[in-house]
Amino acid sequence: MKKDSITIAYDVYEAHDAEFPAPYAELIEEAKAASRASYAPYSQFHVGAALRLANGVIMRGSNQENAVFPVTCCAERTALYAAGAQYPDVAVTDIAIAVWREKDGLFLSTPASPCGMCRQHLVETEQRHGQPIRVILYGTAETYVLASARHLLPLTFIGEEL
Ligand code: THU
């Protein structure tokens, strides 16, 4: 027996960091706008996701809830399903996620991170197109940037390296 460990590398940007890349900021604005189309009467947790595709198209998604709770679809997969349906042959290069909380009318200060199902779908989208997806998790205090969705799902079911 030996011990092993996995380290997740990600960049942390504080608000108003002068080094924050403009394309990330642009995609975050799309994710924030996407959160306004969320249907979240049960959680009041309005999640917005924005994808950048390799052809330059930006796709928005938001969480769509249902009284039968498991029917709910997360923002990330709403966007990924739309991209898969409309641009099946185009890689996804980036995803930005922002959460607006109805309770206080603010975006979260510490970023929210995709759920396990969305991580699984993100990783398979990377695998499908042979293209890592940069994950940009927005928070008003700090924003995290991961170079690939694989970092969110260590020991993933899909074994092949990208
Ligand atoms: N939700 C997302 O949209 N994305 C996630 O990665 C986690 C959770 C949604 C589902 C539900 O509508 C609300 O957030 C509260 O869980």
XYZ file of C-alpha atoms and ligand atoms in Angstrom:
178
model
C 0.000 0.000 0.000
C 1.107 3.543 -0.694
C -0.516 6.890 -0.186
C -1.283 9.062 -3.166
C -2.925 12.448 -3.562
C -4.307 14.704 -6.261
C -3.796 18.440 -6.341
C -6.175 20.774 -8.141
C -4.519 23.815 -9.683
C -6.572 26.949 -10.274
C -6.040 30.672 -10.564
C -7.642 33.002 -8.041
C -8.361 36.563 -9.081
C -9.505 39.133 -6.577
C -12.127 41.668 -7.660
C -10.720 44.422 -9.875
C -7.488 42.515 -10.529
C -5.779 44.484 -13.310
C -4.474 41.228 -14.774
C -7.939 39.774 -15.242
C -8.215 38.857 -18.942
C -10.883 40.802 -20.858
C -12.335 37.691 -22.588
C -13.015 36.137 -19.169
C -14.727 39.319 -17.986
C -16.844 39.354 -21.143
C -17.993 35.762 -20.607
C -18.802 36.496 -16.954
C -21.068 39.351 -18.066
C -22.859 36.837 -20.313
C -23.245 34.425 -17.396
C -24.627 37.182 -15.185
C -27.105 38.149 -17.901
C -28.021 34.474 -18.336
C -28.944 34.235 -14.642
C -31.810 36.649 -15.299
C -33.556 33.974 -17.382
C -33.313 31.419 -14.581
C -36.555 29.839 -13.369
C -35.885 29.205 -9.682
C -39.066 29.649 -7.644
C -38.042 26.844 -5.260
C -34.396 27.591 -4.472
C -34.282 31.311 -5.325
C -30.780 30.477 -6.501
C -30.463 31.924 -10.001
C -27.576 30.310 -11.808
C -26.286 31.640 -15.121
C -23.823 29.893 -17.404
C -22.213 31.129 -20.600
C -20.243 29.001 -23.033
C -17.752 30.226 -25.577
C -17.596 27.971 -28.624
C -14.616 27.537 -30.931
C -16.541 29.342 -33.701
C -16.931 32.439 -31.495
C -20.584 31.855 -30.657
C -21.624 32.401 -27.035
C -24.431 30.233 -25.658
C -26.315 31.078 -22.481
C -28.002 28.721 -20.057
C -29.733 29.068 -16.711
C -31.243 26.694 -14.176
C -34.812 25.664 -14.960
C -36.593 24.260 -11.933
C -39.673 22.084 -11.586
C -42.096 21.255 -8.769
C -40.856 17.690 -9.229
C -37.390 18.642 -8.057
C -35.280 16.055 -9.950
C -36.720 17.380 -13.210
C -34.760 20.590 -12.667
C -31.900 21.214 -15.073
C -28.804 23.116 -13.966
C -27.571 26.186 -15.820
C -24.411 24.477 -17.031
C -26.210 21.552 -18.642
C -28.954 23.767 -20.057
C -26.198 25.628 -21.937
C -24.285 22.474 -22.867
C -27.415 20.737 -24.199
C -28.275 23.810 -26.278
C -24.743 23.937 -27.691
C -24.798 20.195 -28.407
C -28.153 20.495 -30.138
C -27.318 23.544 -32.242
C -23.568 23.165 -32.832
C -22.856 19.437 -32.495
C -19.494 19.652 -34.267
C -18.137 22.755 -32.539
C -15.905 22.519 -29.471
C -16.655 24.392 -26.269
C -13.589 26.325 -25.119
C -14.806 28.143 -21.982
C -17.639 28.203 -19.500
C -18.383 30.990 -17.018
C -20.810 30.554 -14.124
C -22.425 33.221 -11.949
C -25.050 32.841 -9.216
C -27.521 35.546 -8.213
C -29.270 34.968 -4.903
C -32.816 36.300 -4.738
C -32.685 36.428 -0.915
C -30.282 39.388 -0.855
C -30.288 40.401 -4.523
C -26.547 39.860 -4.810
C -24.212 37.686 -6.818
C -22.359 35.225 -4.588
C -19.083 36.577 -3.265
C -17.435 33.139 -3.165
C -17.903 31.267 -6.435
C -20.277 28.341 -6.761
C -18.901 25.273 -8.460
C -20.752 22.918 -10.823
C -22.571 19.903 -9.377
C -21.376 16.370 -10.019
C -23.730 15.763 -12.952
C -22.583 18.941 -14.686
C -18.940 18.042 -14.079
C -19.535 14.681 -15.717
C -21.155 16.339 -18.722
C -18.405 18.962 -18.998
C -15.716 16.286 -18.982
C -17.459 14.265 -21.681
C -17.840 17.415 -23.793
C -14.068 17.910 -23.505
C -13.510 14.303 -24.493
C -15.946 14.487 -27.388
C -14.237 17.452 -29.007
C -10.668 16.823 -27.809
C -10.659 20.317 -26.325
C -10.215 21.279 -22.683
C -12.883 23.630 -21.365
C -11.639 26.548 -19.249
C -13.935 26.918 -16.234
C -14.459 30.451 -14.913
C -16.272 30.531 -11.560
C -17.358 34.069 -10.799
C -17.646 35.588 -7.363
C -17.822 39.247 -6.422
C -14.863 38.845 -4.028
C -12.896 36.202 -5.900
C -13.089 34.462 -9.251
C -11.534 31.035 -9.813
C -10.240 29.891 -13.193
C -9.465 26.245 -13.956
C -7.707 25.279 -17.184
C -9.873 22.201 -17.705
C -13.102 20.720 -16.336
C -11.061 17.567 -15.677
C -9.655 19.293 -12.598
C -13.171 19.351 -11.137
C -13.562 15.604 -11.514
C -10.426 13.766 -10.454
C -10.372 10.005 -11.030
C -13.071 10.609 -13.605
C -14.942 7.717 -15.198
C -13.423 8.651 -18.572
C -9.848 7.396 -18.332
C -8.181 8.823 -21.429
C -5.951 11.845 -21.136
C -6.890 14.888 -23.142
N -27.770 24.485 -9.853
C -27.211 24.830 -11.035
O -27.840 25.420 -11.903
N -25.921 24.457 -11.247
C -25.156 23.757 -10.366
O -24.049 23.361 -10.693
C -25.658 23.484 -9.032
C -27.086 23.784 -8.784
C -29.165 24.871 -9.602
C -30.112 23.740 -9.455
C -31.207 24.338 -8.633
O -32.116 25.010 -9.492
C -30.511 25.377 -7.787
O -29.245 25.595 -8.396
C -30.316 24.992 -6.339
O -29.694 23.778 -6.233
